Amino acid sequence: GKDYLHPNFELIFDEILEQNAKQKLTNFLKKWLESKIDTILKSLVDLKNLKEKNSSIKALAYQLYENNGVLKRENVSEYLKNLGQNERKILRGLGVKFGRYHVFLYRLIKPDAVSLRTMLWKNFNQKFFHLKPPTFGLNFIDDKNLKNKSFMLLCGFEKFNNFYIRIDILERLFVQIINSNSEKEIKMVPEMLNLLGCNKENFKKLLKEMGYKIILRENEIFFKYTPKKNLKKNFSKKITKESPFEVLKNISFN
């Protein structure tokens, strides 16, 4: 098809079927498929058909559509810098979620939406046919054999080493952390583990992957955000006696 939301299809008929019946069946299935896509993937369809003149909105909308409704925030930071609050409000009205780690259409994380859009994406791009979305209902996956992080992101899961976390759950976890009202250390509470559906040890490993330091105190677990610093190495320029610069320096033109 012309894009992944408009797939072409061709029916193979038995010769017994009359031409009129063939055409009726073709028309019926075409309308059924269009209706299914327009209903289940409405937020993606609306984004594609956006009649917005603002270039910043159009740019981010295009990136979201091209990436099946899920973007890593770090990959579109320049687009986000150009978005004011009014522009963000328009995109939020279309179902766009601006999270800490991702920008995504949150309605597309539902099981039926994931199934349909990944199937359409596979068909259009003619790849990933052997891959399937994770079992629905899982928010946390510990599986070192899941190698294709691009497809997993398409399914709505972010990779942290061997862990995969559903991106909307990841944002809800971040909200819990923010709402803990702690400026320094945050206490690990059962609600955080229940949200992800993982055990305490895996949660501690995940926090480390997310840039947090684990602190043990009086049988309680606390964590603190410690982002990695970009260390700039200073390289001193060494000029040898044989270098052309040293030779020119010692030449007398008197």
Coordinates of N, CA and C in Angstrom, one line a residue:
G1 N 0.8 -1.2 0.0 CA 0.0 0.0 0.0 C 0.8 1.2 0.0
K2 N 0.2 2.4 -0.1 CA 0.9 3.7 -0.1 C 1.6 4.0 1.2
D3 N 1.0 3.5 2.3 CA 1.6 3.6 3.7 C 1.1 2.5 4.5
Y4 N 1.6 2.3 5.7 CA 1.3 1.1 6.5 C -0.1 1.1 7.0
L5 N -0.8 2.3 7.0 CA -2.2 2.3 7.4 C -3.2 2.1 6.3
H6 N -2.7 1.9 5.1 CA -3.5 1.7 3.9 C -2.9 0.5 3.1
P7 N -3.0 -0.7 3.7 CA -2.5 -1.9 3.0 C -3.4 -2.3 1.8
N8 N -2.7 -2.7 0.7 CA -3.4 -3.3 -0.4 C -3.6 -4.8 -0.1
F9 N -4.7 -5.4 -0.7 CA -4.9 -6.8 -0.6 C -5.6 -7.3 -1.8
E10 N -5.4 -8.6 -2.1 CA -5.9 -9.2 -3.3 C -6.5 -10.6 -2.8
L11 N -7.8 -10.8 -3.2 CA -8.5 -12.0 -2.8 C -8.3 -13.1 -3.9
I12 N -8.1 -14.3 -3.5 CA -8.0 -15.4 -4.4 C -9.3 -16.2 -4.4
F13 N -10.0 -16.2 -5.6 CA -11.3 -16.7 -5.7 C -11.3 -18.1 -6.4
D14 N -12.3 -18.9 -6.0 CA -12.6 -20.1 -6.8 C -13.4 -19.7 -8.1
E15 N -13.2 -20.4 -9.1 CA -13.8 -20.0 -10.4 C -15.4 -20.1 -10.3
I16 N -15.9 -20.9 -9.4 CA -17.3 -21.1 -9.3 C -18.0 -19.7 -8.9
L17 N -17.3 -18.9 -8.1 CA -17.9 -17.6 -7.7 C -18.1 -16.7 -8.8
E18 N -19.3 -16.1 -8.9 CA -19.6 -15.1 -10.0 C -18.9 -13.8 -9.7
Q19 N -18.7 -13.1 -10.8 CA -17.9 -11.8 -10.8 C -18.6 -10.8 -9.8
N20 N -19.9 -10.7 -9.9 CA -20.7 -9.8 -9.1 C -20.4 -10.1 -7.6
A21 N -20.4 -11.4 -7.2 CA -20.2 -11.8 -5.8 C -18.8 -11.5 -5.4
K22 N -17.8 -11.7 -6.3 CA -16.4 -11.4 -6.1 C -16.3 -9.9 -5.7
Q23 N -16.9 -9.0 -6.5 CA -16.8 -7.6 -6.3 C -17.4 -7.2 -4.9
K24 N -18.5 -7.8 -4.6 CA -19.2 -7.4 -3.4 C -18.4 -7.9 -2.2
L25 N -17.8 -9.0 -2.2 CA -16.9 -9.5 -1.2 C -15.7 -8.6 -1.0
T26 N -15.1 -8.3 -2.1 CA -13.9 -7.4 -2.1 C -14.2 -6.1 -1.4
N27 N -15.3 -5.5 -1.9 CA -15.7 -4.2 -1.3 C -16.0 -4.3 0.2
F28 N -16.7 -5.4 0.6 CA -17.0 -5.5 2.0 C -15.8 -5.6 2.8
L29 N -14.8 -6.5 2.4 CA -13.6 -6.7 3.2 C -12.8 -5.4 3.2
K30 N -12.8 -4.6 2.1 CA -12.0 -3.4 2.1 C -12.6 -2.4 3.1
K31 N -13.9 -2.3 3.2 CA -14.5 -1.3 4.1 C -14.3 -1.8 5.5
W32 N -14.4 -3.2 5.7 CA -14.2 -3.7 7.1 C -12.8 -3.4 7.6
L33 N -11.8 -3.6 6.7 CA -10.4 -3.3 7.1 C -10.2 -1.9 7.4
E34 N -10.7 -1.0 6.6 CA -10.5 0.4 6.8 C -11.2 0.9 8.1
S35 N -12.4 0.3 8.4 CA -13.1 0.7 9.6 C -12.3 0.2 10.8
K36 N -11.8 -1.0 10.7 CA -11.0 -1.6 11.9 C -9.8 -0.7 12.2
I37 N -9.1 -0.3 11.1 CA -7.9 0.6 11.3 C -8.3 2.0 11.9
D38 N -9.3 2.5 11.3 CA -9.8 3.9 11.7 C -10.3 3.9 13.2
T39 N -10.8 2.8 13.6 CA -11.4 2.7 15.0 C -10.3 2.4 16.0
I40 N -9.5 1.3 15.8 CA -8.5 0.9 16.8 C -7.3 1.8 16.8
L41 N -6.9 2.3 15.6 CA -5.7 3.2 15.5 C -6.1 4.6 15.3
K42 N -7.2 5.0 15.9 CA -7.8 6.4 15.6 C -6.8 7.5 15.8
S43 N -6.1 7.4 17.0 CA -5.1 8.5 17.3 C -4.0 8.6 16.3
L44 N -3.6 7.4 15.7 CA -2.5 7.4 14.7 C -3.1 8.0 13.4
V45 N -4.3 7.6 13.1 CA -4.9 8.1 11.8 C -5.1 9.6 11.9
D46 N -5.6 10.1 13.1 CA -5.8 11.5 13.3 C -4.5 12.3 13.2
L47 N -3.4 11.7 13.7 CA -2.1 12.3 13.6 C -1.7 12.5 12.2
K48 N -1.9 11.4 11.4 CA -1.5 11.4 10.0 C -2.3 12.5 9.2
N49 N -3.6 12.6 9.5 CA -4.4 13.5 8.8 C -4.5 14.9 9.4
L50 N -3.5 15.2 10.3 CA -3.5 16.5 11.0 C -3.3 17.7 10.0
K51 N -4.3 18.6 10.0 CA -4.2 19.8 9.1 C -3.7 21.0 9.9
E52 N -2.5 20.9 10.4 CA -2.0 21.9 11.3 C -0.8 22.6 10.5
K53 N -0.9 24.0 10.5 CA 0.1 24.7 9.7 C 1.4 25.0 10.5
N54 N 1.3 24.9 11.9 CA 2.5 25.1 12.7 C 3.6 24.0 12.4
S55 N 4.7 24.5 12.0 CA 5.8 23.6 11.5 C 6.3 22.7 12.6
S56 N 6.4 23.2 13.9 CA 6.9 22.4 15.0 C 5.9 21.3 15.3
I57 N 4.6 21.5 15.2 CA 3.7 20.5 15.5 C 3.7 19.4 14.4
K58 N 3.8 19.9 13.1 CA 3.8 19.0 12.0 C 5.1 18.1 12.0
A59 N 6.2 18.7 12.4 CA 7.5 17.9 12.4 C 7.4 16.8 13.4
L60 N 6.9 17.1 14.7 CA 6.8 16.0 15.7 C 5.7 15.0 15.3
A61 N 4.6 15.5 14.8 CA 3.5 14.6 14.3 C 4.0 13.6 13.3
Y62 N 4.8 14.1 12.4 CA 5.4 13.3 11.3 C 6.3 12.2 11.9
Q63 N 7.2 12.6 12.8 CA 8.1 11.7 13.4 C 7.3 10.6 14.2
L64 N 6.3 11.0 14.9 CA 5.5 10.0 15.6 C 4.8 9.0 14.7
Y65 N 4.3 9.5 13.6 CA 3.6 8.7 12.6 C 4.6 7.7 12.0
E66 N 5.7 8.2 11.6 CA 6.8 7.3 10.9 C 7.3 6.2 11.9
N67 N 7.2 6.5 13.2 CA 7.7 5.5 14.1 C 6.6 4.8 14.9
N68 N 5.4 4.7 14.2 CA 4.3 3.9 14.7 C 3.8 4.4 16.1
G69 N 3.9 5.7 16.4 CA 3.3 6.2 17.6 C 4.2 6.2 18.8
V70 N 5.5 5.8 18.7 CA 6.4 5.7 19.9 C 7.7 6.3 19.5
L71 N 8.2 7.2 20.3 CA 9.5 7.9 20.1 C 10.3 7.9 21.4
K72 N 11.6 7.7 21.3 CA 12.4 7.9 22.5 C 12.6 9.5 22.6
R73 N 12.4 10.0 23.8 CA 12.5 11.4 23.9 C 13.9 12.0 23.5
E74 N 14.9 11.3 23.8 CA 16.3 11.8 23.5 C 16.5 11.9 22.0
N75 N 15.7 11.2 21.2 CA 15.9 11.3 19.7 C 15.1 12.5 19.1
V76 N 14.2 13.1 19.9 CA 13.5 14.2 19.3 C 13.6 15.4 20.2
S77 N 14.7 15.5 20.9 CA 14.9 16.7 21.9 C 14.8 18.0 21.2
E78 N 15.4 18.1 19.9 CA 15.4 19.3 19.2 C 14.0 19.7 18.8
Y79 N 13.2 18.7 18.4 CA 11.8 19.0 18.1 C 11.0 19.6 19.3
L80 N 11.3 19.0 20.4 CA 10.6 19.4 21.7 C 10.9 20.8 22.1
K81 N 12.2 21.2 21.8 CA 12.6 22.5 22.2 C 11.8 23.6 21.5
N82 N 11.3 23.3 20.3 CA 10.5 24.2 19.5 C 9.0 24.2 19.8
L83 N 8.6 23.4 20.7 CA 7.2 23.3 21.0 C 6.9 24.1 22.3
G84 N 6.0 25.1 22.1 CA 5.5 25.8 23.3 C 4.3 25.1 23.9
Q85 N 3.8 25.7 25.0 CA 2.7 25.1 25.7 C 1.4 24.9 24.9
N86 N 1.1 25.9 24.0 CA 0.0 25.8 23.2 C 0.1 24.7 22.2
E87 N 1.3 24.5 21.6 CA 1.5 23.4 20.7 C 1.4 22.1 21.3
R88 N 1.9 22.0 22.5 CA 1.9 20.7 23.3 C 0.4 20.4 23.6
K89 N -0.4 21.4 23.9 CA -1.8 21.2 24.3 C -2.6 20.6 23.1
I90 N -2.2 21.1 21.9 CA -2.9 20.6 20.6 C -2.5 19.1 20.5
L91 N -1.2 18.8 20.7 CA -0.8 17.4 20.5 C -1.4 16.5 21.6
R92 N -1.5 17.0 22.8 CA -2.1 16.2 23.9 C -3.5 15.9 23.6
G93 N -4.2 16.8 22.9 CA -5.6 16.6 22.5 C -5.7 15.5 21.5
L94 N -4.6 15.2 20.8 CA -4.6 14.1 19.9 C -4.2 12.8 20.5
G95 N -3.9 12.8 21.8 CA -3.5 11.6 22.5 C -2.0 11.4 22.7
V96 N -1.2 12.5 22.5 CA 0.2 12.4 22.6 C 0.6 12.6 24.1
K97 N 1.4 11.7 24.6 CA 1.9 11.8 25.9 C 3.4 12.2 25.9
F98 N 3.7 13.3 26.7 CA 5.1 13.7 26.8 C 5.6 13.2 28.1
G99 N 6.3 12.1 28.0 CA 6.9 11.5 29.2 C 8.3 11.8 29.4
R100 N 8.9 11.4 30.5 CA 10.3 11.6 30.8 C 11.2 10.9 29.8
Y101 N 10.8 9.7 29.4 CA 11.7 8.9 28.6 C 11.2 8.8 27.1
H102 N 9.9 9.0 26.9 CA 9.3 8.8 25.6 C 8.2 9.8 25.3
V103 N 8.0 10.0 24.0 CA 6.8 10.7 23.5 C 6.0 9.7 22.7
F104 N 4.8 9.5 23.1 CA 4.0 8.4 22.5 C 2.5 8.6 22.5
L105 N 1.8 7.9 21.7 CA 0.4 7.9 21.7 C -0.1 6.8 22.6
Y106 N -0.6 7.3 23.8 CA -0.8 6.3 24.9 C -2.0 5.3 24.6
R107 N -2.9 5.7 23.7 CA -4.0 4.8 23.4 C -3.5 3.6 22.6
L108 N -2.3 3.7 22.0 CA -1.8 2.6 21.1 C -1.1 1.6 21.9
I109 N -1.0 1.7 23.2 CA -0.3 0.7 24.0 C -1.3 -0.4 24.4
K110 N -2.6 -0.2 24.1 CA -3.6 -1.3 24.4 C -3.4 -2.5 23.5
P111 N -3.7 -3.7 24.0 CA -3.4 -5.0 23.3 C -3.9 -5.0 21.9
D112 N -5.2 -4.6 21.6 CA -5.7 -4.7 20.3 C -4.9 -3.7 19.3
A113 N -4.6 -2.6 19.9 CA -3.8 -1.6 19.0 C -2.4 -2.1 18.7
V114 N -1.8 -2.7 19.7 CA -0.4 -3.2 19.5 C -0.4 -4.3 18.5
S115 N -1.4 -5.2 18.6 CA -1.5 -6.3 17.6 C -1.7 -5.8 16.2
L116 N -2.6 -4.9 16.0 CA -2.9 -4.4 14.7 C -1.8 -3.6 14.1
R117 N -1.3 -2.6 14.8 CA -0.2 -1.8 14.2 C 1.1 -2.5 14.0
T118 N 1.4 -3.5 14.8 CA 2.6 -4.2 14.5 C 2.4 -5.1 13.3
M119 N 1.2 -5.7 13.1 CA 1.0 -6.5 12.0 C 1.0 -5.6 10.7
L120 N 0.4 -4.4 10.7 CA 0.5 -3.5 9.6 C 1.9 -3.1 9.3
W121 N 2.7 -2.8 10.3 CA 4.1 -2.4 10.2 C 4.9 -3.5 9.6
K122 N 4.7 -4.7 10.0 CA 5.4 -5.9 9.4 C 5.1 -6.0 7.9
N123 N 3.8 -5.9 7.6 CA 3.4 -6.0 6.2 C 4.0 -5.0 5.3
F124 N 4.0 -3.7 5.8 CA 4.5 -2.6 5.0 C 6.0 -2.7 4.8
N125 N 6.7 -3.0 5.9 CA 8.2 -3.0 5.8 C 8.8 -4.3 5.4
Q126 N 7.9 -5.3 5.4 CA 8.4 -6.7 5.0 C 9.5 -7.2 5.8
K127 N 9.4 -7.1 7.2 CA 10.4 -7.6 8.1 C 9.7 -7.8 9.4
F128 N 10.5 -8.4 10.3 CA 10.0 -8.8 11.7 C 8.9 -9.8 11.7
F129 N 8.7 -10.6 10.6 CA 7.6 -11.5 10.5 C 7.7 -12.6 11.6
H130 N 8.8 -13.0 12.1 CA 9.0 -14.0 13.1 C 8.8 -13.5 14.5
L131 N 8.7 -12.2 14.7 CA 8.6 -11.6 16.0 C 7.1 -11.4 16.4
K132 N 6.9 -11.6 17.7 CA 5.5 -11.4 18.2 C 5.5 -10.4 19.4
P133 N 4.5 -9.7 19.6 CA 4.4 -8.8 20.8 C 4.5 -9.6 22.1
P134 N 5.0 -9.1 23.2 CA 5.0 -9.8 24.4 C 3.6 -10.1 24.9
T135 N 3.5 -11.1 25.8 CA 2.2 -11.5 26.3 C 1.5 -10.3 27.0
F136 N 0.3 -10.1 26.6 CA -0.4 -8.9 27.1 C -0.7 -9.1 28.6
G137 N -0.6 -8.0 29.3 CA -0.7 -8.1 30.8 C 0.6 -7.9 31.5
L138 N 1.7 -8.2 30.8 CA 3.0 -8.0 31.4 C 3.5 -6.6 31.3
N139 N 4.0 -6.1 32.4 CA 4.6 -4.7 32.5 C 6.1 -4.8 32.6
F140 N 6.6 -5.9 33.1 CA 8.0 -6.1 33.3 C 8.5 -7.4 32.7
I141 N 9.5 -7.4 31.9 CA 10.0 -8.7 31.3 C 11.5 -8.8 31.5
D142 N 11.9 -9.9 32.1 CA 13.3 -10.2 32.3 C 13.6 -11.4 31.3
D143 N 14.2 -11.0 30.2 CA 14.5 -12.0 29.2 C 15.7 -11.6 28.3
K144 N 16.8 -12.2 28.5 CA 18.0 -11.8 27.8 C 18.0 -12.2 26.3
N145 N 17.0 -13.1 26.0 CA 16.9 -13.6 24.6 C 16.2 -12.7 23.7
L146 N 15.5 -11.7 24.3 CA 14.8 -10.7 23.5 C 15.9 -9.7 22.9
K147 N 16.3 -9.8 21.7 CA 17.4 -9.0 21.2 C 17.0 -7.8 20.4
N148 N 15.8 -7.8 19.8 CA 15.4 -6.8 18.9 C 14.6 -5.7 19.7
K149 N 15.4 -4.7 20.2 CA 14.8 -3.6 21.0 C 14.0 -2.7 20.2
S150 N 14.3 -2.6 18.8 CA 13.5 -1.7 18.0 C 12.0 -2.2 17.9
F151 N 11.9 -3.5 17.7 CA 10.6 -4.1 17.6 C 9.9 -4.0 19.0
M152 N 10.6 -4.2 20.1 CA 10.0 -4.2 21.4 C 9.6 -2.7 21.7
L153 N 10.3 -1.7 21.2 CA 9.8 -0.3 21.4 C 8.6 -0.1 20.6
L154 N 8.5 -0.7 19.4 CA 7.3 -0.7 18.6 C 6.1 -1.2 19.4
C155 N 6.3 -2.2 20.2 CA 5.3 -2.9 21.0 C 5.0 -2.1 22.3
G156 N 5.8 -1.1 22.6 CA 5.6 -0.2 23.8 C 6.5 -0.6 24.9
F157 N 7.6 -1.2 24.7 CA 8.5 -1.6 25.8 C 9.9 -1.0 25.6
E158 N 10.4 -0.4 26.7 CA 11.8 0.1 26.7 C 12.7 -0.8 27.3
K159 N 14.0 -0.9 26.8 CA 15.0 -1.8 27.2 C 15.9 -1.2 28.2
F160 N 16.2 -1.9 29.3 CA 17.2 -1.6 30.3 C 18.0 -2.9 30.6
N161 N 19.1 -3.0 29.9 CA 19.9 -4.2 30.0 C 19.1 -5.4 29.5
N162 N 18.8 -6.4 30.4 CA 18.0 -7.6 30.1 C 16.5 -7.3 30.4
F163 N 16.2 -6.2 30.9 CA 14.8 -5.9 31.3 C 14.1 -5.1 30.2
Y164 N 12.8 -5.3 30.1 CA 11.9 -4.5 29.2 C 10.7 -4.1 30.1
I165 N 10.5 -2.7 30.0 CA 9.4 -2.1 30.8 C 8.4 -1.5 29.9
R166 N 7.1 -1.7 30.1 CA 6.1 -1.0 29.3 C 6.2 0.5 29.5
I167 N 6.3 1.2 28.4 CA 6.6 2.7 28.5 C 5.6 3.5 29.3
D168 N 4.3 3.1 29.3 CA 3.3 3.8 30.1 C 3.4 3.5 31.5
I169 N 3.8 2.3 31.9 CA 4.1 1.9 33.3 C 5.3 2.6 33.8
L170 N 6.3 2.8 32.9 CA 7.5 3.5 33.3 C 7.2 4.9 33.7
E171 N 6.3 5.6 32.9 CA 5.9 6.9 33.3 C 5.2 7.0 34.6
R172 N 4.3 6.0 34.8 CA 3.6 6.0 36.1 C 4.5 5.8 37.3
L173 N 5.6 5.0 37.0 CA 6.6 4.8 38.1 C 7.3 6.1 38.4
F174 N 7.6 6.9 37.3 CA 8.3 8.1 37.5 C 7.4 9.1 38.2
V175 N 6.1 9.1 38.0 CA 5.1 9.9 38.7 C 5.1 9.6 40.2
Q176 N 5.2 8.3 40.5 CA 5.2 7.8 41.9 C 6.5 8.4 42.6
I177 N 7.6 8.3 41.9 CA 8.9 8.8 42.4 C 8.8 10.3 42.7
I178 N 8.2 11.1 41.7 CA 8.1 12.5 41.9 C 7.1 12.9 43.0
N179 N 6.1 12.1 43.2 CA 5.1 12.4 44.2 C 5.5 11.9 45.6
S180 N 6.7 11.3 45.7 CA 7.2 10.9 47.0 C 7.6 12.0 47.9
N181 N 7.6 13.2 47.3 CA 7.9 14.5 48.1 C 9.3 14.4 48.8
S182 N 10.2 13.7 48.2 CA 11.5 13.7 48.7 C 12.5 14.3 47.8
E183 N 13.3 15.3 48.3 CA 14.2 16.0 47.4 C 15.5 15.3 47.3
K184 N 15.8 14.4 48.2 CA 17.1 13.7 48.2 C 17.0 12.2 48.0
E185 N 16.6 11.5 49.0 CA 16.4 10.0 48.9 C 15.0 9.6 48.8
I186 N 14.7 8.6 48.0 CA 13.3 8.1 47.8 C 13.2 6.7 48.4
K187 N 12.2 6.5 49.2 CA 12.0 5.2 49.8 C 11.3 4.2 48.9
M188 N 11.9 3.0 48.7 CA 11.2 2.0 47.9 C 10.0 1.5 48.7
V189 N 8.8 1.5 48.0 CA 7.6 1.1 48.7 C 7.0 0.0 47.8
P190 N 6.1 -0.9 48.5 CA 5.5 -2.0 47.7 C 4.7 -1.6 46.5
E191 N 4.2 -0.4 46.5 CA 3.4 0.1 45.4 C 4.2 0.1 44.1
M192 N 5.5 0.4 44.3 CA 6.3 0.5 43.1 C 6.6 -0.9 42.5
L193 N 6.8 -1.8 43.4 CA 7.0 -3.2 42.9 C 5.7 -3.8 42.3
N194 N 4.6 -3.5 42.9 CA 3.3 -4.0 42.4 C 3.0 -3.4 41.0
L195 N 3.4 -2.1 40.8 CA 3.1 -1.4 39.6 C 3.8 -2.1 38.4
L196 N 5.1 -2.5 38.7 CA 5.9 -3.1 37.6 C 5.6 -4.6 37.5
G197 N 5.3 -5.2 38.7 CA 5.1 -6.7 38.7 C 6.5 -7.4 38.7
C198 N 7.4 -6.9 39.5 CA 8.7 -7.5 39.6 C 9.1 -7.7 41.1
N199 N 10.1 -8.5 41.3 CA 10.6 -8.6 42.7 C 11.6 -7.5 43.1
K200 N 11.9 -7.5 44.4 CA 12.8 -6.4 44.9 C 14.1 -6.4 44.3
E201 N 14.8 -7.5 44.1 CA 16.1 -7.6 43.5 C 16.1 -7.0 42.1
N202 N 15.1 -7.4 41.3 CA 15.1 -6.9 39.9 C 14.8 -5.4 39.9
F203 N 14.0 -5.0 40.8 CA 13.7 -3.5 40.9 C 15.0 -2.7 41.2
K204 N 15.8 -3.2 42.1 CA 17.0 -2.6 42.5 C 18.0 -2.5 41.2
K205 N 18.0 -3.6 40.5 CA 18.8 -3.6 39.3 C 18.3 -2.6 38.3
L206 N 17.0 -2.6 38.1 CA 16.4 -1.6 37.2 C 16.7 -0.2 37.6
L207 N 16.6 0.1 38.9 CA 16.9 1.5 39.3 C 18.4 1.9 39.0
K208 N 19.3 0.9 39.1 CA 20.7 1.2 38.8 C 20.9 1.5 37.3
E209 N 20.1 0.8 36.5 CA 20.2 1.0 35.0 C 19.6 2.3 34.7
M210 N 18.7 2.8 35.5 CA 18.0 4.1 35.2 C 18.8 5.3 35.8
G211 N 19.9 5.0 36.4 CA 20.8 6.1 36.9 C 20.6 6.4 38.4
Y212 N 20.0 5.5 39.2 CA 19.8 5.7 40.6 C 20.8 4.9 41.5
K213 N 21.2 5.5 42.6 CA 22.1 4.8 43.5 C 21.2 4.2 44.6
I214 N 21.5 2.9 45.0 CA 20.8 2.2 46.0 C 21.4 2.5 47.4
I215 N 20.6 2.8 48.4 CA 21.1 3.0 49.7 C 20.3 2.1 50.7
L216 N 21.0 1.3 51.5 CA 20.4 0.4 52.5 C 20.5 1.1 53.8
R217 N 19.4 1.2 54.6 CA 19.4 1.8 55.9 C 18.3 1.2 56.8
E218 N 18.7 0.6 57.9 CA 17.8 0.1 58.8 C 16.7 -0.8 58.2
N219 N 17.2 -1.8 57.4 CA 16.3 -2.7 56.7 C 15.4 -2.1 55.7
E220 N 15.6 -0.9 55.4 CA 14.8 -0.2 54.4 C 15.7 0.1 53.1
I221 N 15.0 0.2 52.0 CA 15.8 0.5 50.7 C 15.4 1.9 50.3
F222 N 16.4 2.7 50.0 CA 16.2 4.1 49.5 C 17.0 4.2 48.2
F223 N 16.6 5.1 47.4 CA 17.4 5.3 46.1 C 17.5 6.8 45.8
K224 N 18.5 7.2 45.1 CA 18.8 8.6 44.8 C 19.3 8.7 43.4
Y225 N 18.8 9.7 42.7 CA 19.2 9.9 41.3 C 20.6 10.5 41.2
T226 N 21.5 9.7 40.5 CA 22.9 10.2 40.3 C 23.2 10.1 38.9
P227 N 22.9 11.0 38.1 CA 23.2 11.0 36.6 C 24.7 10.9 36.3
K228 N 25.0 10.2 35.3 CA 26.4 10.1 34.9 C 26.9 11.4 34.4
K229 N 28.1 11.8 34.8 CA 28.7 13.0 34.3 C 29.5 12.8 33.1
N230 N 29.4 13.7 32.2 CA 30.2 13.6 30.9 C 31.6 14.2 31.2
L231 N 32.5 13.3 31.3 CA 33.9 13.7 31.6 C 34.6 14.1 30.3
K232 N 35.1 15.4 30.3 CA 35.8 15.8 29.1 C 37.3 15.7 29.3
K233 N 37.9 15.0 28.5 CA 39.4 14.8 28.6 C 40.1 15.9 27.9
N234 N 41.1 16.4 28.6 CA 41.9 17.5 28.1 C 43.2 16.8 27.5
F235 N 43.4 17.1 26.2 CA 44.5 16.6 25.5 C 45.6 17.7 25.3
S236 N 46.7 17.5 25.9 CA 47.8 18.6 25.7 C 48.5 18.3 24.4
K237 N 48.7 19.4 23.7 CA 49.3 19.3 22.4 C 50.9 19.3 22.5
K238 N 51.4 18.2 22.1 CA 52.9 18.0 22.2 C 53.5 18.3 20.8
I239 N 54.4 19.3 20.8 CA 55.1 19.6 19.6 C 56.6 19.1 19.7
T240 N 56.9 18.2 18.8 CA 58.3 17.7 18.8 C 59.2 18.6 18.1
K241 N 60.5 18.4 18.3 CA 61.5 19.2 17.6 C 61.5 19.0 16.1
E242 N 61.0 17.8 15.7 CA 61.0 17.5 14.3 C 59.7 18.1 13.6
S243 N 58.7 18.6 14.3 CA 57.5 19.1 13.7 C 57.8 20.3 12.9
P244 N 57.0 20.6 11.8 CA 57.2 21.8 11.0 C 57.0 23.1 11.8
F245 N 56.1 23.1 12.8 CA 55.9 24.3 13.6 C 57.1 24.6 14.4
E246 N 57.8 23.6 15.0 CA 59.0 23.9 15.7 C 60.1 24.3 14.8
V247 N 60.2 23.8 13.6 CA 61.2 24.2 12.7 C 61.1 25.6 12.3
L248 N 59.8 26.0 12.0 CA 59.5 27.4 11.6 C 59.9 28.4 12.7
K249 N 59.6 27.9 13.9 CA 59.8 28.8 15.1 C 61.3 29.2 15.2
N250 N 62.2 28.2 14.9 CA 63.6 28.4 15.1 C 64.3 29.1 13.8
I251 N 63.6 29.3 12.8 CA 64.2 30.0 11.6 C 64.3 31.5 11.8
S252 N 65.4 32.0 11.5 CA 65.6 33.5 11.6 C 65.6 34.0 10.2
F253 N 64.7 35.1 10.0 CA 64.6 35.7 8.7 C 65.3 37.0 8.6
N254 N 66.3 37.3 9.6 CA 67.1 38.5 9.5 C 68.2 38.4 8.6

